[in-house]
Coordinates of C-alpha atoms in Angstrom, one line a residue:
M21 CA 17.5 -37.5 33.9
T22 CA 18.2 -37.0 30.2
P23 CA 19.7 -33.5 29.5
E24 CA 17.2 -31.1 27.9
G25 CA 17.9 -30.8 24.2
P26 CA 17.6 -27.7 22.0
E27 CA 14.3 -28.9 20.6
D28 CA 12.8 -29.3 24.0
R29 CA 14.1 -25.8 25.0
D30 CA 12.8 -24.3 21.7
G31 CA 9.4 -26.1 22.1
L32 CA 9.1 -24.8 25.6
L33 CA 9.9 -21.3 24.6
A34 CA 7.5 -21.5 21.6
R35 CA 4.6 -22.5 24.0
A36 CA 5.5 -19.7 26.4
R37 CA 5.6 -17.1 23.6
A38 CA 2.3 -18.3 22.2
W39 CA 0.8 -18.0 25.7
L40 CA 2.3 -14.5 26.1
D41 CA 0.7 -13.4 22.8
E42 CA -2.8 -14.2 24.1
D43 CA -2.4 -13.1 27.8
P44 CA -4.8 -10.2 28.5
D45 CA -3.3 -9.4 31.9
A46 CA -0.4 -6.9 32.0
E47 CA 0.9 -8.3 35.3
T48 CA 1.3 -11.9 34.1
R49 CA 2.5 -10.8 30.7
D50 CA 5.3 -8.9 32.4
E51 CA 6.1 -11.9 34.6
L52 CA 6.2 -14.3 31.7
A53 CA 8.2 -12.0 29.5
K54 CA 10.9 -11.8 32.2
L55 CA 11.0 -15.6 32.5
I56 CA 11.4 -16.0 28.7
A57 CA 14.2 -13.4 28.6
A58 CA 16.1 -15.3 31.3
A59 CA 15.3 -18.8 30.0
D60 CA 19.0 -19.7 29.6
A61 CA 19.3 -20.0 33.4
P62 CA 18.5 -23.7 34.4
D63 CA 16.3 -22.7 37.4
V64 CA 14.2 -20.3 35.2
R65 CA 13.8 -23.0 32.5
A66 CA 12.7 -25.4 35.2
D67 CA 10.1 -22.9 36.3
L68 CA 8.9 -22.5 32.7
A69 CA 8.7 -26.3 32.3
A70 CA 6.6 -26.5 35.5
R71 CA 4.2 -23.8 34.2
F72 CA 3.9 -25.3 30.8
G73 CA 4.0 -29.0 31.6
G74 CA 0.2 -29.5 31.3
T75 CA -3.0 -27.7 32.2
L76 CA -4.8 -27.3 35.5
Q77 CA -7.5 -30.0 35.8
F78 CA -10.8 -30.1 37.6
G79 CA -10.4 -31.8 41.0
T80 CA -12.6 -32.2 44.1
A81 CA -13.4 -28.5 44.0
G82 CA -13.0 -27.4 40.3
L83 CA -9.8 -25.6 39.4
R84 CA -7.3 -24.5 42.0
G85 CA -3.7 -23.5 41.9
E86 CA -0.9 -21.0 42.4
L87 CA -1.4 -17.6 40.8
G88 CA 1.0 -16.8 37.9
A89 CA 1.5 -17.0 34.2
G90 CA 1.1 -20.3 32.3
P91 CA -1.5 -23.1 31.9
M92 CA -0.5 -24.8 35.2
R93 CA -1.2 -21.6 37.2
M94 CA -4.3 -19.6 38.0
N95 CA -4.5 -16.5 35.8
R96 CA -6.9 -14.6 33.6
S97 CA -6.1 -16.7 30.5
V98 CA -6.9 -20.0 32.4
V99 CA -10.1 -18.5 33.8
I100 CA -11.3 -17.2 30.4
R101 CA -10.7 -20.6 28.9
A102 CA -12.6 -22.2 31.7
A103 CA -15.5 -19.8 31.3
A104 CA -15.6 -20.4 27.6
G105 CA -15.6 -24.1 28.1
L106 CA -18.4 -23.8 30.7
A107 CA -20.4 -21.6 28.3
A108 CA -20.0 -24.1 25.5
Y109 CA -21.1 -26.9 27.8
L110 CA -24.2 -25.0 28.9
K111 CA -25.2 -24.1 25.3
G112 CA -24.7 -27.8 24.3
K113 CA -27.2 -28.8 27.1
G114 CA -29.8 -26.4 25.8
H115 CA -29.2 -23.5 28.2
G116 CA -28.0 -21.0 25.6
D117 CA -29.9 -18.1 27.1
G118 CA -29.7 -19.2 30.7
L119 CA -28.4 -17.2 33.7
V120 CA -25.0 -17.8 35.3
V121 CA -24.4 -16.4 38.7
I122 CA -20.9 -15.5 39.7
G123 CA -19.5 -15.0 43.2
Y124 CA -16.0 -14.3 44.5
D125 CA -13.9 -14.0 47.6
A126 CA -11.3 -11.4 48.6
R127 CA -8.2 -13.1 47.3
H128 CA -5.7 -11.6 44.8
K129 CA -7.3 -11.5 41.3
S130 CA -10.7 -12.9 42.5
A131 CA -12.6 -9.8 41.3
D132 CA -10.8 -9.9 37.9
F133 CA -11.6 -13.6 37.4
A134 CA -15.3 -12.9 38.3
R135 CA -15.5 -10.1 35.8
D136 CA -13.8 -12.1 33.0
T137 CA -16.3 -14.9 33.6
A138 CA -19.2 -12.6 33.3
A139 CA -17.8 -11.1 30.1
V140 CA -17.3 -14.5 28.6
M141 CA -20.8 -15.6 29.5
V142 CA -22.4 -12.5 27.9
G143 CA -20.2 -12.8 24.9
A144 CA -21.4 -16.4 24.4
G145 CA -25.1 -15.3 24.5
L146 CA -25.8 -16.3 28.1
R147 CA -26.9 -14.0 30.8
A148 CA -24.6 -13.3 33.8
A149 CA -25.1 -11.8 37.2
V150 CA -22.2 -11.0 39.7
L151 CA -22.7 -10.8 43.4
P152 CA -22.3 -7.2 44.7
R153 CA -19.0 -7.7 46.5
P154 CA -16.8 -10.4 48.0
L155 CA -19.2 -12.7 49.9
P156 CA -19.3 -16.2 51.5
T157 CA -19.4 -19.1 49.0
P158 CA -22.7 -20.3 50.5
V159 CA -24.4 -17.1 49.4
L160 CA -23.4 -18.0 45.8
A161 CA -24.7 -21.6 46.3
F162 CA -28.0 -20.2 47.6
A163 CA -28.3 -17.6 44.8
I164 CA -28.1 -20.2 42.0
R165 CA -31.4 -21.8 43.0
H166 CA -32.9 -18.5 44.4
L167 CA -32.5 -16.8 41.0
G168 CA -33.2 -19.9 38.8
A169 CA -29.7 -19.9 37.3
V170 CA -28.5 -22.7 35.0
A171 CA -25.0 -22.6 36.6
G172 CA -22.9 -20.8 39.1
V173 CA -19.2 -20.0 39.5
E174 CA -17.4 -19.1 42.8
V175 CA -13.9 -17.7 42.5
T176 CA -12.1 -18.9 45.6
A177 CA -9.3 -21.0 46.9
S178 CA -11.1 -21.5 50.2
H179 CA -8.4 -22.2 52.9
N180 CA -5.4 -22.6 50.6
P181 CA -2.2 -20.4 51.0
P182 CA -2.3 -16.7 50.0
R183 CA -0.5 -17.5 46.6
D184 CA -3.4 -19.6 45.4
N185 CA -6.8 -19.0 43.8
G186 CA -9.5 -21.3 42.4
Y187 CA -12.7 -21.7 40.4
K188 CA -15.7 -23.7 41.6
V189 CA -18.4 -24.6 39.2
Y190 CA -22.0 -25.4 40.2
L191 CA -24.9 -26.5 38.0
G192 CA -28.5 -25.3 38.3
D193 CA -29.4 -27.7 41.1
G194 CA -27.1 -25.6 43.3
S195 CA -24.5 -28.3 43.9
Q196 CA -20.9 -28.6 42.6
I197 CA -20.2 -30.5 39.4
V198 CA -19.6 -34.2 39.4
P199 CA -18.8 -36.7 36.6
P200 CA -19.6 -36.8 33.7
A201 CA -20.2 -33.0 33.7
D202 CA -16.7 -32.2 34.9
G203 CA -15.1 -34.2 32.0
E204 CA -17.5 -32.7 29.5
I205 CA -16.7 -29.2 30.6
A206 CA -12.9 -30.1 30.6
A207 CA -13.3 -31.3 27.0
E208 CA -14.9 -28.0 26.0
I209 CA -12.1 -26.1 27.7
A210 CA -9.6 -28.1 25.8
A211 CA -11.4 -27.3 22.5
V212 CA -10.9 -23.5 23.0
A213 CA -8.4 -22.9 20.2
S214 CA -7.4 -19.3 20.9
L215 CA -8.4 -16.6 23.4
H216 CA -8.5 -14.2 20.5
G217 CA -11.7 -16.1 19.4
V218 CA -13.4 -15.7 22.8
P219 CA -15.7 -12.7 22.7
R220 CA -15.4 -10.6 25.9
P221 CA -17.7 -7.5 25.8
E222 CA -17.0 -4.7 28.2
S223 CA -20.5 -4.7 29.7
G224 CA -23.9 -6.5 29.5
W225 CA -23.9 -8.4 32.7
E226 CA -25.8 -7.5 35.9
T227 CA -24.2 -6.6 39.2
L228 CA -26.7 -7.8 41.8
D229 CA -27.8 -5.6 44.7
E230 CA -28.1 -6.5 48.4
G231 CA -31.4 -8.3 47.7
V232 CA -29.8 -11.6 47.2
L233 CA -27.9 -11.4 50.4
E234 CA -31.0 -10.3 52.3
A235 CA -32.8 -13.4 50.8
Y236 CA -30.0 -15.6 52.0
L237 CA -30.0 -14.1 55.5
A238 CA -33.8 -14.5 55.7
R239 CA -33.2 -18.2 54.9
T240 CA -30.7 -18.6 57.7
D241 CA -33.5 -18.0 60.3
A242 CA -35.0 -21.3 59.1
V243 CA -32.2 -23.4 60.6
L244 CA -33.1 -22.4 64.2
A245 CA -36.1 -23.7 66.2
E246 CA -38.7 -21.1 67.0
G247 CA -38.3 -19.9 70.6
S248 CA -35.0 -21.7 71.2
P249 CA -32.5 -20.3 73.7
R250 CA -30.2 -17.7 72.2
T251 CA -27.8 -17.0 75.1
A252 CA -24.5 -18.5 74.3
R253 CA -21.6 -16.0 73.8
A254 CA -19.0 -16.6 71.1
V255 CA -15.6 -15.3 70.0
Y256 CA -15.5 -15.2 66.2
T257 CA -12.6 -15.1 63.7
A258 CA -13.1 -14.7 59.9
M259 CA -9.5 -15.8 59.3
H260 CA -8.9 -12.7 57.1
G261 CA -11.8 -13.8 54.9
V262 CA -15.2 -12.7 53.9
G263 CA -17.4 -14.2 56.6
K264 CA -17.6 -11.4 59.2
D265 CA -20.4 -9.1 57.9
T266 CA -22.6 -12.0 56.9
L267 CA -22.1 -13.9 60.1
L268 CA -22.7 -10.8 62.3
A269 CA -25.9 -10.0 60.4
A270 CA -27.1 -13.6 60.8
F271 CA -26.4 -13.6 64.5
A272 CA -28.1 -10.2 65.0
R273 CA -31.2 -11.4 63.2
A274 CA -31.3 -14.6 65.3
G275 CA -31.0 -12.6 68.5
F276 CA -27.7 -14.1 69.8
P277 CA -25.3 -11.9 71.7
E278 CA -23.0 -10.1 69.3
P279 CA -19.8 -12.2 68.9
V280 CA -16.5 -10.8 70.1
L281 CA -14.3 -10.4 67.0
V282 CA -10.7 -11.4 66.7
S283 CA -9.9 -8.0 65.5
A284 CA -6.6 -8.8 63.7
Q285 CA -8.3 -11.3 61.5
A286 CA -11.7 -9.7 61.2
D287 CA -11.4 -8.0 57.8
P288 CA -10.5 -9.4 54.4
D289 CA -6.8 -9.5 53.6
P290 CA -5.6 -11.6 50.7
D291 CA -2.1 -11.9 52.2
F292 CA -3.4 -13.6 55.4
P293 CA -0.7 -11.9 57.5
T294 CA -1.3 -13.6 60.9
V295 CA -1.5 -17.2 59.7
A296 CA 0.8 -19.5 57.7
F297 CA -2.2 -21.3 56.3
P298 CA -5.7 -19.7 56.6
N299 CA -7.3 -23.0 57.7
P300 CA -8.6 -23.4 61.3
E301 CA -7.3 -27.0 61.3
E302 CA -3.7 -25.9 60.8
P303 CA -1.4 -25.6 63.8
G304 CA -1.3 -22.0 65.1
A305 CA -4.2 -20.7 63.0
M306 CA -6.4 -20.4 66.1
D307 CA -3.9 -18.9 68.4
L308 CA -5.3 -15.3 68.2
A309 CA -8.8 -16.6 68.6
F310 CA -7.8 -18.5 71.8
A311 CA -6.0 -15.4 73.1
T312 CA -9.2 -13.4 72.6
A313 CA -11.2 -16.1 74.3
R314 CA -9.0 -16.1 77.4
E315 CA -9.8 -12.4 77.7
A316 CA -13.5 -12.5 76.8
R317 CA -14.3 -15.9 78.4
P318 CA -17.2 -16.8 76.0
D319 CA -19.1 -20.1 75.8
L320 CA -17.5 -21.1 72.5
V321 CA -15.1 -20.0 69.8
I322 CA -16.3 -20.0 66.2
A323 CA -14.0 -19.7 63.1
N324 CA -14.8 -19.6 59.4
D325 CA -12.3 -20.3 56.7
P326 CA -11.7 -17.4 54.3
D327 CA -14.7 -18.1 52.0
A328 CA -16.9 -19.0 55.1
D329 CA -18.2 -22.4 53.9
R330 CA -16.4 -24.2 56.7
C331 CA -17.0 -23.8 60.4
A332 CA -14.6 -24.6 63.3
V333 CA -15.7 -24.7 66.9
A334 CA -13.6 -24.6 70.1
V335 CA -14.7 -25.1 73.7
P336 CA -13.2 -24.3 77.1
T337 CA -11.8 -27.2 79.1
D338 CA -11.6 -25.5 82.5
A339 CA -14.1 -23.6 84.6
E340 CA -12.2 -20.3 84.2
R341 CA -12.4 -20.6 80.4
T342 CA -8.7 -20.0 80.0
E343 CA -7.8 -23.3 78.3
W344 CA -9.4 -24.1 74.9
R345 CA -9.7 -27.1 72.7
M346 CA -10.6 -27.2 69.0
L347 CA -13.3 -29.8 68.4
R348 CA -12.6 -32.2 65.5
G349 CA -14.9 -31.9 62.6
D350 CA -16.3 -35.3 63.4
E351 CA -17.2 -34.1 66.9
V352 CA -19.1 -31.1 65.6
G353 CA -20.7 -33.3 63.0
A354 CA -22.0 -35.7 65.7
L355 CA -23.1 -32.8 68.0
L356 CA -25.1 -31.1 65.2
A357 CA -26.7 -34.5 64.3
A358 CA -27.7 -35.1 67.9
H359 CA -29.2 -31.6 68.1
L360 CA -31.2 -32.1 65.0
V361 CA -32.5 -35.5 66.2
R362 CA -33.5 -33.9 69.5
R363 CA -35.4 -31.3 67.5
G364 CA -37.3 -34.0 65.6
A365 CA -35.6 -33.7 62.3
R366 CA -36.7 -36.2 59.6
G367 CA -34.9 -37.2 56.4
V368 CA -31.6 -38.7 55.5
F369 CA -28.3 -38.0 57.3
A370 CA -25.3 -38.3 55.0
E371 CA -21.5 -38.0 55.3
S372 CA -18.4 -38.7 53.3
I373 CA -16.7 -42.1 53.7
V374 CA -13.7 -40.4 55.5
S375 CA -16.0 -39.1 58.3
S376 CA -16.8 -40.8 61.5
S377 CA -19.1 -43.8 61.6
L378 CA -20.8 -42.3 64.6
L379 CA -23.2 -40.4 62.4
G380 CA -24.6 -43.8 61.1
R381 CA -25.2 -45.0 64.6
I382 CA -27.0 -41.8 65.6
A383 CA -29.2 -42.0 62.5
E384 CA -30.0 -45.7 63.0
K385 CA -31.0 -45.2 66.6
A386 CA -33.3 -42.3 65.6
G387 CA -34.9 -44.3 62.8
L388 CA -33.5 -42.0 60.1
G389 CA -32.0 -42.8 56.7
Y390 CA -28.2 -42.8 56.4
E391 CA -25.9 -42.7 53.4
E392 CA -22.1 -42.6 52.8
T393 CA -20.7 -40.8 49.8
L394 CA -17.4 -40.1 48.2
T395 CA -15.4 -37.2 49.6
G396 CA -16.7 -33.8 48.8
F397 CA -20.0 -31.9 49.2
K398 CA -20.7 -32.3 45.5
W399 CA -21.6 -35.9 46.4
I400 CA -23.2 -35.3 49.8
A401 CA -25.5 -32.6 48.3
R402 CA -26.9 -35.0 45.8
V403 CA -28.2 -37.5 48.4
E404 CA -31.9 -37.9 47.9
G405 CA -34.0 -36.7 50.8
L406 CA -31.0 -35.1 52.5
R407 CA -31.8 -33.4 55.8
Y408 CA -28.2 -33.1 57.1
G409 CA -24.8 -33.7 55.7
Y410 CA -21.3 -33.2 57.0
E411 CA -17.7 -34.2 56.4
E412 CA -14.8 -34.2 58.8
A413 CA -13.0 -31.3 57.1
L414 CA -15.2 -28.8 59.0
G415 CA -18.0 -28.8 56.4
Y416 CA -21.7 -28.9 57.4
C417 CA -24.9 -28.7 55.4
V418 CA -27.7 -27.9 57.9
D419 CA -30.2 -26.4 55.4
P420 CA -30.1 -28.4 52.2
E421 CA -33.2 -26.8 50.8
G422 CA -31.5 -23.4 51.0
V423 CA -27.9 -24.2 50.3
R424 CA -26.9 -27.5 48.7
D425 CA -23.3 -27.2 49.9
K426 CA -21.4 -26.8 53.1
D427 CA -22.3 -23.5 54.8
G428 CA -20.1 -22.1 57.7
I429 CA -22.7 -19.4 58.5
T430 CA -25.7 -21.6 59.2
A431 CA -23.5 -24.2 60.9
A432 CA -22.3 -21.5 63.3
L433 CA -25.9 -20.5 64.0
L434 CA -26.9 -24.1 64.7
V435 CA -24.0 -24.9 67.0
T436 CA -24.6 -21.7 68.9
E437 CA -28.2 -22.6 69.4
L438 CA -27.1 -26.0 70.7
A439 CA -24.6 -24.4 73.1
S440 CA -27.4 -22.1 74.3
A441 CA -29.8 -25.0 74.9
L442 CA -27.1 -26.9 76.9
K443 CA -26.2 -23.7 78.8
E444 CA -29.8 -23.4 80.0
E445 CA -29.4 -27.0 81.4
G446 CA -26.1 -26.2 83.1
R447 CA -24.3 -28.4 80.5
T448 CA -21.7 -27.9 77.7
L449 CA -20.9 -29.3 74.3
L450 CA -18.3 -31.6 76.0
D451 CA -21.0 -33.0 78.2
L452 CA -23.1 -33.9 75.2
L453 CA -20.1 -35.6 73.5
D454 CA -19.7 -37.7 76.7
D455 CA -23.4 -38.7 76.4
L456 CA -22.8 -39.8 72.8
A457 CA -19.8 -41.8 73.8
V458 CA -21.7 -43.7 76.5
E459 CA -24.6 -44.3 74.2
H460 CA -22.7 -45.4 71.1
G461 CA -19.1 -46.0 72.1
L462 CA -16.3 -43.6 72.0
H463 CA -15.6 -42.8 68.3
A464 CA -12.2 -41.2 68.2
T465 CA -10.7 -39.9 64.9
D466 CA -7.4 -38.5 63.7
Q467 CA -5.6 -37.8 60.5
L468 CA -2.2 -38.5 59.1
S469 CA -1.6 -35.8 56.4
V470 CA 1.6 -35.6 54.4
R471 CA 2.3 -32.6 52.2
V472 CA 4.7 -33.2 49.4
E473 CA 6.6 -31.1 46.8
D474 CA 6.9 -34.1 44.4
L475 CA 3.5 -35.6 43.5
S476 CA 5.1 -38.8 42.5
L477 CA 5.7 -39.6 46.1
I478 CA 1.9 -39.9 46.6
A479 CA 1.5 -42.2 43.6
D480 CA 4.4 -44.3 45.0
A481 CA 2.8 -44.6 48.4
M482 CA -0.6 -45.7 46.9
R483 CA 1.1 -48.3 44.6
R484 CA 3.1 -49.6 47.6
L485 CA -0.1 -50.1 49.6
R486 CA -1.9 -51.8 46.7
E487 CA 1.0 -54.2 46.1
R488 CA 1.7 -55.0 49.8
P489 CA -1.5 -54.3 51.9
P490 CA -0.9 -54.4 55.6
A491 CA -2.2 -57.5 57.5
E492 CA -2.1 -55.8 60.9
L493 CA -2.1 -52.2 62.2
A494 CA -1.7 -51.2 65.8
G495 CA -1.9 -54.8 66.9
L496 CA -5.4 -55.1 65.2
A497 CA -6.0 -57.5 62.4
V498 CA -7.0 -56.1 59.0
L499 CA -10.3 -57.8 58.4
R500 CA -11.0 -56.3 55.0
A501 CA -9.0 -54.2 52.5
E502 CA -10.9 -52.4 49.7
D503 CA -9.4 -50.8 46.7
L504 CA -11.9 -48.0 46.1
S505 CA -10.6 -47.4 42.6
R506 CA -12.7 -50.4 41.6
G507 CA -15.9 -48.9 43.1
T508 CA -18.3 -50.6 45.5
E509 CA -21.9 -51.5 45.5
T510 CA -22.8 -48.0 46.7
L511 CA -19.8 -45.9 45.6
P512 CA -18.4 -45.0 42.2
P513 CA -14.7 -45.5 41.7
T514 CA -12.2 -43.1 43.4
D515 CA -8.5 -43.2 44.1
G516 CA -8.5 -44.5 47.6
L517 CA -8.0 -47.5 49.9
R518 CA -10.1 -48.6 52.9
Y519 CA -9.1 -51.0 55.6
A520 CA -11.6 -52.4 58.2
L521 CA -10.0 -53.6 61.4
D522 CA -11.3 -55.1 64.6
G523 CA -12.6 -51.8 66.3
A524 CA -10.9 -49.4 63.9
R525 CA -10.9 -48.1 60.3
V526 CA -8.3 -46.5 58.0
I527 CA -8.9 -44.8 54.7
V528 CA -6.1 -43.3 52.6
R529 CA -6.5 -41.1 49.5
P530 CA -4.7 -38.3 47.6
S531 CA -6.2 -34.9 48.4
G532 CA -8.3 -33.4 45.6
T533 CA -7.3 -29.8 46.4
E534 CA -3.7 -29.8 47.8
P535 CA -0.5 -31.8 47.2
K536 CA -1.2 -34.1 50.2
L537 CA -1.6 -37.7 51.0
K538 CA -4.4 -38.0 53.6
C539 CA -5.0 -41.0 55.9
Y540 CA -8.2 -40.9 58.0
L541 CA -8.1 -43.0 61.2
E542 CA -11.0 -44.0 63.4
V543 CA -11.1 -46.2 66.5
V544 CA -14.3 -47.2 68.4
V545 CA -13.9 -48.1 72.1
P546 CA -16.9 -49.4 74.1
V547 CA -17.8 -47.3 77.1
A548 CA -19.8 -48.9 80.0
D549 CA -20.7 -45.7 81.8
R550 CA -19.4 -42.2 82.4
A551 CA -16.9 -43.5 85.0
A552 CA -15.2 -45.5 82.2
L553 CA -14.7 -42.4 79.9
P554 CA -11.1 -41.5 81.0
S555 CA -9.8 -45.0 80.4
A556 CA -11.7 -45.2 77.1
H557 CA -10.1 -41.9 76.0
A558 CA -6.6 -43.1 77.0
R559 CA -7.1 -46.4 75.1
A560 CA -8.4 -44.5 72.0
A561 CA -5.4 -42.1 72.1
E562 CA -3.0 -45.1 72.4
L563 CA -4.6 -46.9 69.4
L564 CA -4.7 -43.8 67.2
A565 CA -1.0 -43.1 67.9
A566 CA -0.1 -46.8 67.0
L567 CA -2.3 -46.6 63.8
K568 CA -0.5 -43.5 62.7
R569 CA 2.9 -45.0 63.3
D570 CA 2.2 -48.4 61.7
F571 CA 0.3 -47.0 58.7
A572 CA 3.1 -44.4 58.0
A573 CA 5.5 -47.3 57.9
A574 CA 3.3 -49.4 55.6
A575 CA 2.9 -46.5 53.2
G576 CA 6.6 -45.6 53.3
I577 CA 5.8 -41.9 54.2

């Protein structure tokens, strides 16, 4: 590495001082001032270089990053610029007097970022309405269409670590931004010359009352079948997020037994003290929920992530209900699809390309339309005629007319209705999964996910795979290798690779929200009858383990 010269150091400090001059937040001003004062220390200068080495870019879910001072962190300056860029974009599209609805979670700085966004919108001549308090992201997605807004903003970092926050942007159709809108908004953000020129009045926006939440809750009733069983008992964790009150209200309206709460995780806490990562998929995140379930012995465990747009489900694996297993997102996705088919649902079933191919088989047998999309609900929500959509990362859209996004509240209602219907028959969610395996073959999925500090490692792995694609994995021949960056007949270009094998599939892509390389694995094992299920599960586990090993070697990770 070339030693940093005085011009580089002086340029870095000049950028930092210019940022400091505009920063409206006393906390980040103090943080940055201390860094500038200590800039002769190599580690401090490296920290400054990381903060000022670019700007946060829109990814799969808008802006997301670590809290702190500088253009590569989430802070009030970055949010004000983002809001000003969004306002300019909306005005350029002829929405100069339109309404923008703003929601926020309970993370550090979320309320400040929501208030700044409202102020910028009003200062630009638009109207702004802020949700009454920290509420689930699906309430914001619902409110956009309910109130006839031209756009919506949700301040959340979903299931990221406590040090992060983020900024999701929705347009007036109630779904998240996609190209070219994201690029056009980014260009408007880049055109904001100085924060001093962004008007931010002290008032002028509306703080919504409980009516918008009541309208959302009234809509949740629509996902359930009239007169359906409502007997299943659940343990519920909000994972220190904002889901508890809304979920409890929805369950009470529906007539389900009141869920038993995981008390240590029930109320919002931006520090997420009981979990390393507030994501139900992460190791250890469900330990307290399982401990509560061993005491309460419910029919199922339900978890929301901190902004309650995702829903995780766990089931007992023994008669005493002392041993519990998390269902994979693909398993819940198939269960909800089968339940909707049984209820006579019509329309299109859709999923992201990284989700299990079982959904396509369920839809085909039911005579329903089926579509694959790129990763992210911003794509799934746009499928014409959508009735149900899901992706393996615990996201389910079961009421697209109400919420054109994943919704962990309505998904929890629907899976509890299914568990209730099966309970009346003396059966369980695992029994229905066995039925699906016999009918369609055992579709088993897993993920190889590598978190990195150095993002260049991800680029290196993708380049290695493009230059030397594997010819065989887990003893199975690679029948077809697709570079998704070139697009396909049905998919726009995206940075990913897809391998079709004889009885298996592998997709690899960089995460759009975290510094991770994600590899999605699926094997399909034929099942002759229920007696063949144990050997099919053993074969699937063996193939998945071999796929993980061989693909890690091929990618050099």
